């Protein structure tokens, strides 16, 4: 597939939306709407058998959702993923990780978005005050056992695709050991 042209149709401090005219391999023309966002970091805080999650209102789905701490840098900035992971963990939970281990790469929604993210396992945790952004003021946090986490996924109470995929990366890493 070849891009023929591109035009930005929307921009804010967190994302841009563009429309690309494309030519398919068979020679036919088409368009793609693409959401461009900077890379993100997702952190799995693990203490023994417990996972630390955050819950917040997710406006696009109109629901409060439990998920692992995750986010991007403001103003469309590209930040080192490891630095971003440590910052997101501290901002959202107040936790500081003595160790951050890279578990892998996730694409958010590759059919419509260019955003990619790194998943980190945070261990050797120290608790401190959170430093949430204004949009995160209603955020809650809690520890869950792995069994509780898995039950929440099964019951459809945890539906964040990145959190579920990140947990799968954790399970695969543990299988390797």
JSON list of C-alpha atoms in Angstrom, two decimals:
[
{"chain": "A", "resi": 1, "resn": "UNK", "atom": "CA", "xyz": [0.00, 0.00, 0.00]},
{"chain": "A", "resi": 2, "resn": "UNK", "atom": "CA", "xyz": [1.31, 3.45, -0.90]},
{"chain": "A", "resi": 3, "resn": "UNK", "atom": "CA", "xyz": [0.38, 6.81, 0.61]},
{"chain": "A", "resi": 4, "resn": "UNK", "atom": "CA", "xyz": [-0.58, 9.37, -2.03]},
{"chain": "A", "resi": 5, "resn": "UNK", "atom": "CA", "xyz": [-1.38, 12.29, 0.27]},
{"chain": "A", "resi": 6, "resn": "UNK", "atom": "CA", "xyz": [-2.08, 13.08, 3.89]},
{"chain": "A", "resi": 7, "resn": "UNK", "atom": "CA", "xyz": [-3.97, 15.86, 5.64]},
{"chain": "A", "resi": 8, "resn": "UNK", "atom": "CA", "xyz": [-4.41, 16.57, 9.33]},
{"chain": "A", "resi": 9, "resn": "UNK", "atom": "CA", "xyz": [-8.10, 16.88, 10.22]},
{"chain": "A", "resi": 10, "resn": "UNK", "atom": "CA", "xyz": [-7.85, 17.28, 14.02]},
{"chain": "A", "resi": 11, "resn": "UNK", "atom": "CA", "xyz": [-5.23, 17.99, 16.71]},
{"chain": "A", "resi": 12, "resn": "UNK", "atom": "CA", "xyz": [-5.14, 18.40, 20.48]},
{"chain": "A", "resi": 13, "resn": "UNK", "atom": "CA", "xyz": [-2.42, 18.00, 23.15]},
{"chain": "A", "resi": 14, "resn": "UNK", "atom": "CA", "xyz": [-2.76, 14.20, 23.14]},
{"chain": "A", "resi": 15, "resn": "UNK", "atom": "CA", "xyz": [-3.43, 13.14, 19.53]},
{"chain": "A", "resi": 16, "resn": "UNK", "atom": "CA", "xyz": [-3.83, 14.02, 15.89]},
{"chain": "A", "resi": 17, "resn": "UNK", "atom": "CA", "xyz": [-6.21, 12.55, 13.34]},
{"chain": "A", "resi": 18, "resn": "UNK", "atom": "CA", "xyz": [-5.23, 12.45, 9.71]},
{"chain": "A", "resi": 19, "resn": "UNK", "atom": "CA", "xyz": [-6.81, 11.24, 6.51]},
{"chain": "A", "resi": 20, "resn": "UNK", "atom": "CA", "xyz": [-4.51, 9.55, 4.02]},
{"chain": "A", "resi": 21, "resn": "UNK", "atom": "CA", "xyz": [-5.27, 8.89, 0.38]},
{"chain": "A", "resi": 22, "resn": "UNK", "atom": "CA", "xyz": [-3.74, 5.52, -0.49]},
{"chain": "A", "resi": 23, "resn": "UNK", "atom": "CA", "xyz": [-3.17, 3.28, -3.49]},
{"chain": "A", "resi": 24, "resn": "UNK", "atom": "CA", "xyz": [-3.67, -0.44, -2.86]},
{"chain": "A", "resi": 25, "resn": "UNK", "atom": "CA", "xyz": [-1.43, -3.11, -4.41]},
{"chain": "A", "resi": 26, "resn": "UNK", "atom": "CA", "xyz": [-4.13, -3.83, -7.04]},
{"chain": "A", "resi": 27, "resn": "UNK", "atom": "CA", "xyz": [-4.00, -0.18, -8.18]},
{"chain": "A", "resi": 28, "resn": "UNK", "atom": "CA", "xyz": [-7.29, 0.92, -6.64]},
{"chain": "A", "resi": 29, "resn": "UNK", "atom": "CA", "xyz": [-7.46, 4.05, -4.52]},
{"chain": "A", "resi": 30, "resn": "UNK", "atom": "CA", "xyz": [-8.81, 4.38, -1.00]},
{"chain": "A", "resi": 31, "resn": "UNK", "atom": "CA", "xyz": [-8.58, 6.36, 2.20]},
{"chain": "A", "resi": 32, "resn": "UNK", "atom": "CA", "xyz": [-7.42, 5.67, 5.74]},
{"chain": "A", "resi": 33, "resn": "UNK", "atom": "CA", "xyz": [-8.35, 7.62, 8.84]},
{"chain": "A", "resi": 34, "resn": "UNK", "atom": "CA", "xyz": [-5.43, 7.37, 11.27]},
{"chain": "A", "resi": 35, "resn": "UNK", "atom": "CA", "xyz": [-5.21, 8.39, 14.93]},
{"chain": "A", "resi": 36, "resn": "UNK", "atom": "CA", "xyz": [-1.62, 9.33, 15.74]},
{"chain": "A", "resi": 37, "resn": "UNK", "atom": "CA", "xyz": [-0.63, 9.32, 19.41]},
{"chain": "A", "resi": 38, "resn": "UNK", "atom": "CA", "xyz": [2.81, 9.16, 21.01]},
{"chain": "A", "resi": 39, "resn": "UNK", "atom": "CA", "xyz": [3.98, 5.86, 22.35]},
{"chain": "A", "resi": 40, "resn": "UNK", "atom": "CA", "xyz": [2.71, 4.89, 25.76]},
{"chain": "A", "resi": 41, "resn": "UNK", "atom": "CA", "xyz": [3.95, 2.87, 28.69]},
{"chain": "A", "resi": 42, "resn": "UNK", "atom": "CA", "xyz": [1.90, 0.40, 30.72]},
{"chain": "A", "resi": 43, "resn": "UNK", "atom": "CA", "xyz": [3.12, -0.83, 34.09]},
{"chain": "A", "resi": 44, "resn": "UNK", "atom": "CA", "xyz": [2.17, -4.02, 35.94]},
{"chain": "A", "resi": 45, "resn": "UNK", "atom": "CA", "xyz": [2.92, -3.34, 39.63]},
{"chain": "A", "resi": 46, "resn": "UNK", "atom": "CA", "xyz": [3.46, -6.76, 41.23]},
{"chain": "A", "resi": 47, "resn": "UNK", "atom": "CA", "xyz": [4.01, -7.45, 44.92]},
{"chain": "A", "resi": 48, "resn": "UNK", "atom": "CA", "xyz": [4.06, -11.18, 45.58]},
{"chain": "A", "resi": 49, "resn": "UNK", "atom": "CA", "xyz": [0.66, -12.41, 44.33]},
{"chain": "A", "resi": 50, "resn": "UNK", "atom": "CA", "xyz": [-0.88, -8.93, 44.27]},
{"chain": "A", "resi": 51, "resn": "UNK", "atom": "CA", "xyz": [-1.39, -6.62, 41.29]},
{"chain": "A", "resi": 52, "resn": "UNK", "atom": "CA", "xyz": [-1.96, -2.89, 41.73]},
{"chain": "A", "resi": 53, "resn": "UNK", "atom": "CA", "xyz": [-4.67, -1.44, 39.48]},
{"chain": "A", "resi": 54, "resn": "UNK", "atom": "CA", "xyz": [-6.17, 1.97, 38.88]},
{"chain": "A", "resi": 55, "resn": "UNK", "atom": "CA", "xyz": [-9.82, 2.72, 38.21]},
{"chain": "A", "resi": 56, "resn": "UNK", "atom": "CA", "xyz": [-11.02, 5.79, 36.38]},
{"chain": "A", "resi": 57, "resn": "UNK", "atom": "CA", "xyz": [-13.88, 7.05, 34.25]},
{"chain": "A", "resi": 58, "resn": "UNK", "atom": "CA", "xyz": [-13.19, 6.42, 30.58]},
{"chain": "A", "resi": 59, "resn": "UNK", "atom": "CA", "xyz": [-15.20, 9.01, 28.69]},
{"chain": "A", "resi": 60, "resn": "UNK", "atom": "CA", "xyz": [-15.31, 7.29, 25.26]},
{"chain": "A", "resi": 61, "resn": "UNK", "atom": "CA", "xyz": [-17.09, 4.21, 26.72]},
{"chain": "A", "resi": 62, "resn": "UNK", "atom": "CA", "xyz": [-18.90, 6.13, 29.47]},
{"chain": "A", "resi": 63, "resn": "UNK", "atom": "CA", "xyz": [-17.79, 3.74, 32.22]},
{"chain": "A", "resi": 64, "resn": "UNK", "atom": "CA", "xyz": [-15.37, 3.45, 35.12]},
{"chain": "A", "resi": 65, "resn": "UNK", "atom": "CA", "xyz": [-12.78, 0.78, 34.31]},
{"chain": "A", "resi": 66, "resn": "UNK", "atom": "CA", "xyz": [-10.02, -1.00, 36.23]},
{"chain": "A", "resi": 67, "resn": "UNK", "atom": "CA", "xyz": [-6.71, -1.23, 34.38]},
{"chain": "A", "resi": 68, "resn": "UNK", "atom": "CA", "xyz": [-2.98, -1.20, 34.90]},
{"chain": "A", "resi": 69, "resn": "UNK", "atom": "CA", "xyz": [-1.34, 2.24, 35.21]},
{"chain": "A", "resi": 70, "resn": "UNK", "atom": "CA", "xyz": [-0.56, 3.52, 31.73]},
{"chain": "A", "resi": 71, "resn": "UNK", "atom": "CA", "xyz": [-0.24, 6.68, 29.70]},
{"chain": "A", "resi": 72, "resn": "UNK", "atom": "CA", "xyz": [1.59, 8.95, 27.33]},
{"chain": "A", "resi": 73, "resn": "UNK", "atom": "CA", "xyz": [3.52, 12.18, 27.74]},
{"chain": "A", "resi": 74, "resn": "UNK", "atom": "CA", "xyz": [1.55, 15.40, 27.23]},
{"chain": "A", "resi": 75, "resn": "UNK", "atom": "CA", "xyz": [1.89, 17.71, 24.24]},
{"chain": "A", "resi": 76, "resn": "UNK", "atom": "CA", "xyz": [2.50, 14.78, 21.86]},
{"chain": "A", "resi": 77, "resn": "UNK", "atom": "CA", "xyz": [6.01, 14.40, 23.29]},
{"chain": "A", "resi": 78, "resn": "UNK", "atom": "CA", "xyz": [8.00, 11.25, 22.66]},
{"chain": "A", "resi": 79, "resn": "UNK", "atom": "CA", "xyz": [9.63, 10.17, 25.92]},
{"chain": "A", "resi": 80, "resn": "UNK", "atom": "CA", "xyz": [11.91, 7.23, 26.64]},
{"chain": "A", "resi": 81, "resn": "UNK", "atom": "CA", "xyz": [9.49, 4.35, 27.47]},
{"chain": "A", "resi": 82, "resn": "UNK", "atom": "CA", "xyz": [11.32, 3.32, 30.65]},
{"chain": "A", "resi": 83, "resn": "UNK", "atom": "CA", "xyz": [11.25, 6.90, 31.94]},
{"chain": "A", "resi": 84, "resn": "UNK", "atom": "CA", "xyz": [7.59, 7.19, 30.97]},
{"chain": "A", "resi": 85, "resn": "UNK", "atom": "CA", "xyz": [6.75, 3.94, 32.79]},
{"chain": "A", "resi": 86, "resn": "UNK", "atom": "CA", "xyz": [8.36, 5.12, 36.03]},
{"chain": "A", "resi": 87, "resn": "UNK", "atom": "CA", "xyz": [6.58, 8.47, 35.75]},
{"chain": "A", "resi": 88, "resn": "UNK", "atom": "CA", "xyz": [3.13, 6.95, 35.04]},
{"chain": "A", "resi": 89, "resn": "UNK", "atom": "CA", "xyz": [3.51, 4.53, 37.95]},
{"chain": "A", "resi": 90, "resn": "UNK", "atom": "CA", "xyz": [4.45, 7.32, 40.37]},
{"chain": "A", "resi": 91, "resn": "UNK", "atom": "CA", "xyz": [1.83, 9.79, 39.06]},
{"chain": "A", "resi": 92, "resn": "UNK", "atom": "CA", "xyz": [-1.11, 7.39, 39.12]},
{"chain": "A", "resi": 93, "resn": "UNK", "atom": "CA", "xyz": [-0.33, 5.23, 42.16]},
{"chain": "A", "resi": 94, "resn": "UNK", "atom": "CA", "xyz": [2.44, 6.86, 44.17]},
{"chain": "A", "resi": 95, "resn": "UNK", "atom": "CA", "xyz": [4.46, 3.65, 43.80]},
{"chain": "A", "resi": 96, "resn": "UNK", "atom": "CA", "xyz": [8.16, 3.73, 42.99]},
{"chain": "A", "resi": 97, "resn": "UNK", "atom": "CA", "xyz": [9.66, 0.61, 41.46]},
{"chain": "A", "resi": 98, "resn": "UNK", "atom": "CA", "xyz": [13.06, -0.64, 42.52]},
{"chain": "A", "resi": 99, "resn": "UNK", "atom": "CA", "xyz": [13.04, -2.70, 39.32]},
{"chain": "A", "resi": 100, "resn": "UNK", "atom": "CA", "xyz": [11.28, -2.18, 35.97]},
{"chain": "A", "resi": 101, "resn": "UNK", "atom": "CA", "xyz": [11.51, -5.09, 33.54]},
{"chain": "A", "resi": 102, "resn": "UNK", "atom": "CA", "xyz": [10.48, -4.73, 29.88]},
{"chain": "A", "resi": 103, "resn": "UNK", "atom": "CA", "xyz": [7.88, -7.38, 29.01]},
{"chain": "A", "resi": 104, "resn": "UNK", "atom": "CA", "xyz": [7.18, -6.43, 25.42]},
{"chain": "A", "resi": 105, "resn": "UNK", "atom": "CA", "xyz": [5.49, -4.25, 22.83]},
{"chain": "A", "resi": 106, "resn": "UNK", "atom": "CA", "xyz": [1.76, -3.74, 22.19]},
{"chain": "A", "resi": 107, "resn": "UNK", "atom": "CA", "xyz": [-0.03, -1.97, 19.34]},
{"chain": "A", "resi": 108, "resn": "UNK", "atom": "CA", "xyz": [-3.20, -0.26, 20.58]},
{"chain": "A", "resi": 109, "resn": "UNK", "atom": "CA", "xyz": [-5.45, -0.62, 17.53]},
{"chain": "A", "resi": 110, "resn": "UNK", "atom": "CA", "xyz": [-3.28, -1.05, 14.41]},
{"chain": "A", "resi": 111, "resn": "UNK", "atom": "CA", "xyz": [-6.27, -0.87, 12.07]},
{"chain": "A", "resi": 112, "resn": "UNK", "atom": "CA", "xyz": [-6.86, 2.77, 13.01]},
{"chain": "A", "resi": 113, "resn": "UNK", "atom": "CA", "xyz": [-4.02, 4.04, 15.21]},
{"chain": "A", "resi": 114, "resn": "UNK", "atom": "CA", "xyz": [-0.25, 4.33, 14.94]},
{"chain": "A", "resi": 115, "resn": "UNK", "atom": "CA", "xyz": [0.16, 4.18, 18.74]},
{"chain": "A", "resi": 116, "resn": "UNK", "atom": "CA", "xyz": [2.46, 1.56, 20.21]},
{"chain": "A", "resi": 117, "resn": "UNK", "atom": "CA", "xyz": [3.44, 0.94, 23.79]},
{"chain": "A", "resi": 118, "resn": "UNK", "atom": "CA", "xyz": [5.93, -0.84, 26.01]},
{"chain": "A", "resi": 119, "resn": "UNK", "atom": "CA", "xyz": [4.81, -3.02, 28.91]},
{"chain": "A", "resi": 120, "resn": "UNK", "atom": "CA", "xyz": [6.87, -3.11, 32.09]},
{"chain": "A", "resi": 121, "resn": "UNK", "atom": "CA", "xyz": [6.78, -5.26, 35.20]},
{"chain": "A", "resi": 122, "resn": "UNK", "atom": "CA", "xyz": [7.37, -3.16, 38.33]},
{"chain": "A", "resi": 123, "resn": "UNK", "atom": "CA", "xyz": [8.71, -4.92, 41.44]},
{"chain": "A", "resi": 124, "resn": "UNK", "atom": "CA", "xyz": [10.52, -3.95, 44.65]},
{"chain": "A", "resi": 125, "resn": "UNK", "atom": "CA", "xyz": [7.82, -1.34, 45.19]},
{"chain": "A", "resi": 126, "resn": "UNK", "atom": "CA", "xyz": [7.88, 1.56, 47.64]},
{"chain": "A", "resi": 127, "resn": "UNK", "atom": "CA", "xyz": [4.69, 3.48, 48.42]},
{"chain": "A", "resi": 128, "resn": "UNK", "atom": "CA", "xyz": [4.54, 7.27, 48.31]},
{"chain": "A", "resi": 129, "resn": "UNK", "atom": "CA", "xyz": [2.11, 10.05, 47.35]},
{"chain": "A", "resi": 130, "resn": "UNK", "atom": "CA", "xyz": [0.56, 10.04, 43.88]},
{"chain": "A", "resi": 131, "resn": "UNK", "atom": "CA", "xyz": [1.00, 13.01, 41.53]},
{"chain": "A", "resi": 132, "resn": "UNK", "atom": "CA", "xyz": [-2.09, 12.70, 39.31]},
{"chain": "A", "resi": 133, "resn": "UNK", "atom": "CA", "xyz": [-2.90, 14.97, 36.41]},
{"chain": "A", "resi": 134, "resn": "UNK", "atom": "CA", "xyz": [-6.08, 17.05, 36.59]},
{"chain": "A", "resi": 135, "resn": "UNK", "atom": "CA", "xyz": [-8.02, 14.54, 34.42]},
{"chain": "A", "resi": 136, "resn": "UNK", "atom": "CA", "xyz": [-7.09, 11.75, 36.85]},
{"chain": "A", "resi": 137, "resn": "UNK", "atom": "CA", "xyz": [-8.45, 13.31, 40.04]},
{"chain": "A", "resi": 138, "resn": "UNK", "atom": "CA", "xyz": [-11.29, 10.76, 40.33]},
{"chain": "A", "resi": 139, "resn": "UNK", "atom": "CA", "xyz": [-8.85, 7.85, 39.95]},
{"chain": "A", "resi": 140, "resn": "UNK", "atom": "CA", "xyz": [-8.91, 5.11, 42.58]},
{"chain": "A", "resi": 141, "resn": "UNK", "atom": "CA", "xyz": [-6.31, 2.44, 43.20]},
{"chain": "A", "resi": 142, "resn": "UNK", "atom": "CA", "xyz": [-6.42, -0.99, 44.81]},
{"chain": "A", "resi": 143, "resn": "UNK", "atom": "CA", "xyz": [-4.47, -4.21, 45.15]},
{"chain": "A", "resi": 144, "resn": "UNK", "atom": "CA", "xyz": [-5.95, -7.40, 43.69]},
{"chain": "A", "resi": 145, "resn": "UNK", "atom": "CA", "xyz": [-4.72, -10.98, 43.88]},
{"chain": "A", "resi": 146, "resn": "UNK", "atom": "CA", "xyz": [-4.06, -12.64, 40.55]},
{"chain": "A", "resi": 147, "resn": "UNK", "atom": "CA", "xyz": [-7.15, -14.80, 41.10]},
{"chain": "A", "resi": 148, "resn": "UNK", "atom": "CA", "xyz": [-9.27, -11.70, 41.71]},
{"chain": "A", "resi": 149, "resn": "UNK", "atom": "CA", "xyz": [-7.81, -10.03, 38.60]},
{"chain": "A", "resi": 150, "resn": "UNK", "atom": "CA", "xyz": [-8.58, -13.06, 36.44]},
{"chain": "A", "resi": 151, "resn": "UNK", "atom": "CA", "xyz": [-12.13, -13.25, 37.81]},
{"chain": "A", "resi": 152, "resn": "UNK", "atom": "CA", "xyz": [-12.67, -9.57, 36.99]},
{"chain": "A", "resi": 153, "resn": "UNK", "atom": "CA", "xyz": [-11.53, -10.26, 33.42]},
{"chain": "A", "resi": 154, "resn": "UNK", "atom": "CA", "xyz": [-13.82, -13.29, 33.12]},
{"chain": "A", "resi": 155, "resn": "UNK", "atom": "CA", "xyz": [-16.80, -11.30, 34.43]},
{"chain": "A", "resi": 156, "resn": "UNK", "atom": "CA", "xyz": [-16.14, -8.45, 31.98]},
{"chain": "A", "resi": 157, "resn": "UNK", "atom": "CA", "xyz": [-15.27, -5.98, 34.73]},
{"chain": "A", "resi": 158, "resn": "UNK", "atom": "CA", "xyz": [-11.75, -5.53, 33.36]},
{"chain": "A", "resi": 159, "resn": "UNK", "atom": "CA", "xyz": [-12.09, -4.93, 29.63]},
{"chain": "A", "resi": 160, "resn": "UNK", "atom": "CA", "xyz": [-9.07, -2.75, 28.85]},
{"chain": "A", "resi": 161, "resn": "UNK", "atom": "CA", "xyz": [-7.41, -4.61, 25.98]},
{"chain": "A", "resi": 162, "resn": "UNK", "atom": "CA", "xyz": [-3.92, -3.30, 26.82]},
{"chain": "A", "resi": 163, "resn": "UNK", "atom": "CA", "xyz": [-4.20, -4.48, 30.44]},
{"chain": "A", "resi": 164, "resn": "UNK", "atom": "CA", "xyz": [-5.38, -7.94, 29.42]},
{"chain": "A", "resi": 165, "resn": "UNK", "atom": "CA", "xyz": [-2.68, -8.25, 26.75]},
{"chain": "A", "resi": 166, "resn": "UNK", "atom": "CA", "xyz": [-0.05, -7.00, 29.23]},
{"chain": "A", "resi": 167, "resn": "UNK", "atom": "CA", "xyz": [-1.10, -9.69, 31.71]},
{"chain": "A", "resi": 168, "resn": "UNK", "atom": "CA", "xyz": [-0.67, -12.27, 28.93]},
{"chain": "A", "resi": 169, "resn": "UNK", "atom": "CA", "xyz": [2.88, -10.95, 28.37]},
{"chain": "A", "resi": 170, "resn": "UNK", "atom": "CA", "xyz": [3.54, -11.37, 32.09]},
{"chain": "A", "resi": 171, "resn": "UNK", "atom": "CA", "xyz": [2.30, -14.98, 32.01]},
{"chain": "A", "resi": 172, "resn": "UNK", "atom": "CA", "xyz": [4.44, -15.75, 28.98]},
{"chain": "A", "resi": 173, "resn": "UNK", "atom": "CA", "xyz": [7.53, -14.24, 30.65]},
{"chain": "A", "resi": 174, "resn": "UNK", "atom": "CA", "xyz": [6.91, -16.32, 33.77]},
{"chain": "A", "resi": 175, "resn": "UNK", "atom": "CA", "xyz": [6.62, -19.48, 31.64]},
{"chain": "A", "resi": 176, "resn": "UNK", "atom": "CA", "xyz": [10.11, -18.80, 30.27]},
{"chain": "A", "resi": 177, "resn": "UNK", "atom": "CA", "xyz": [11.65, -18.85, 33.74]}
]
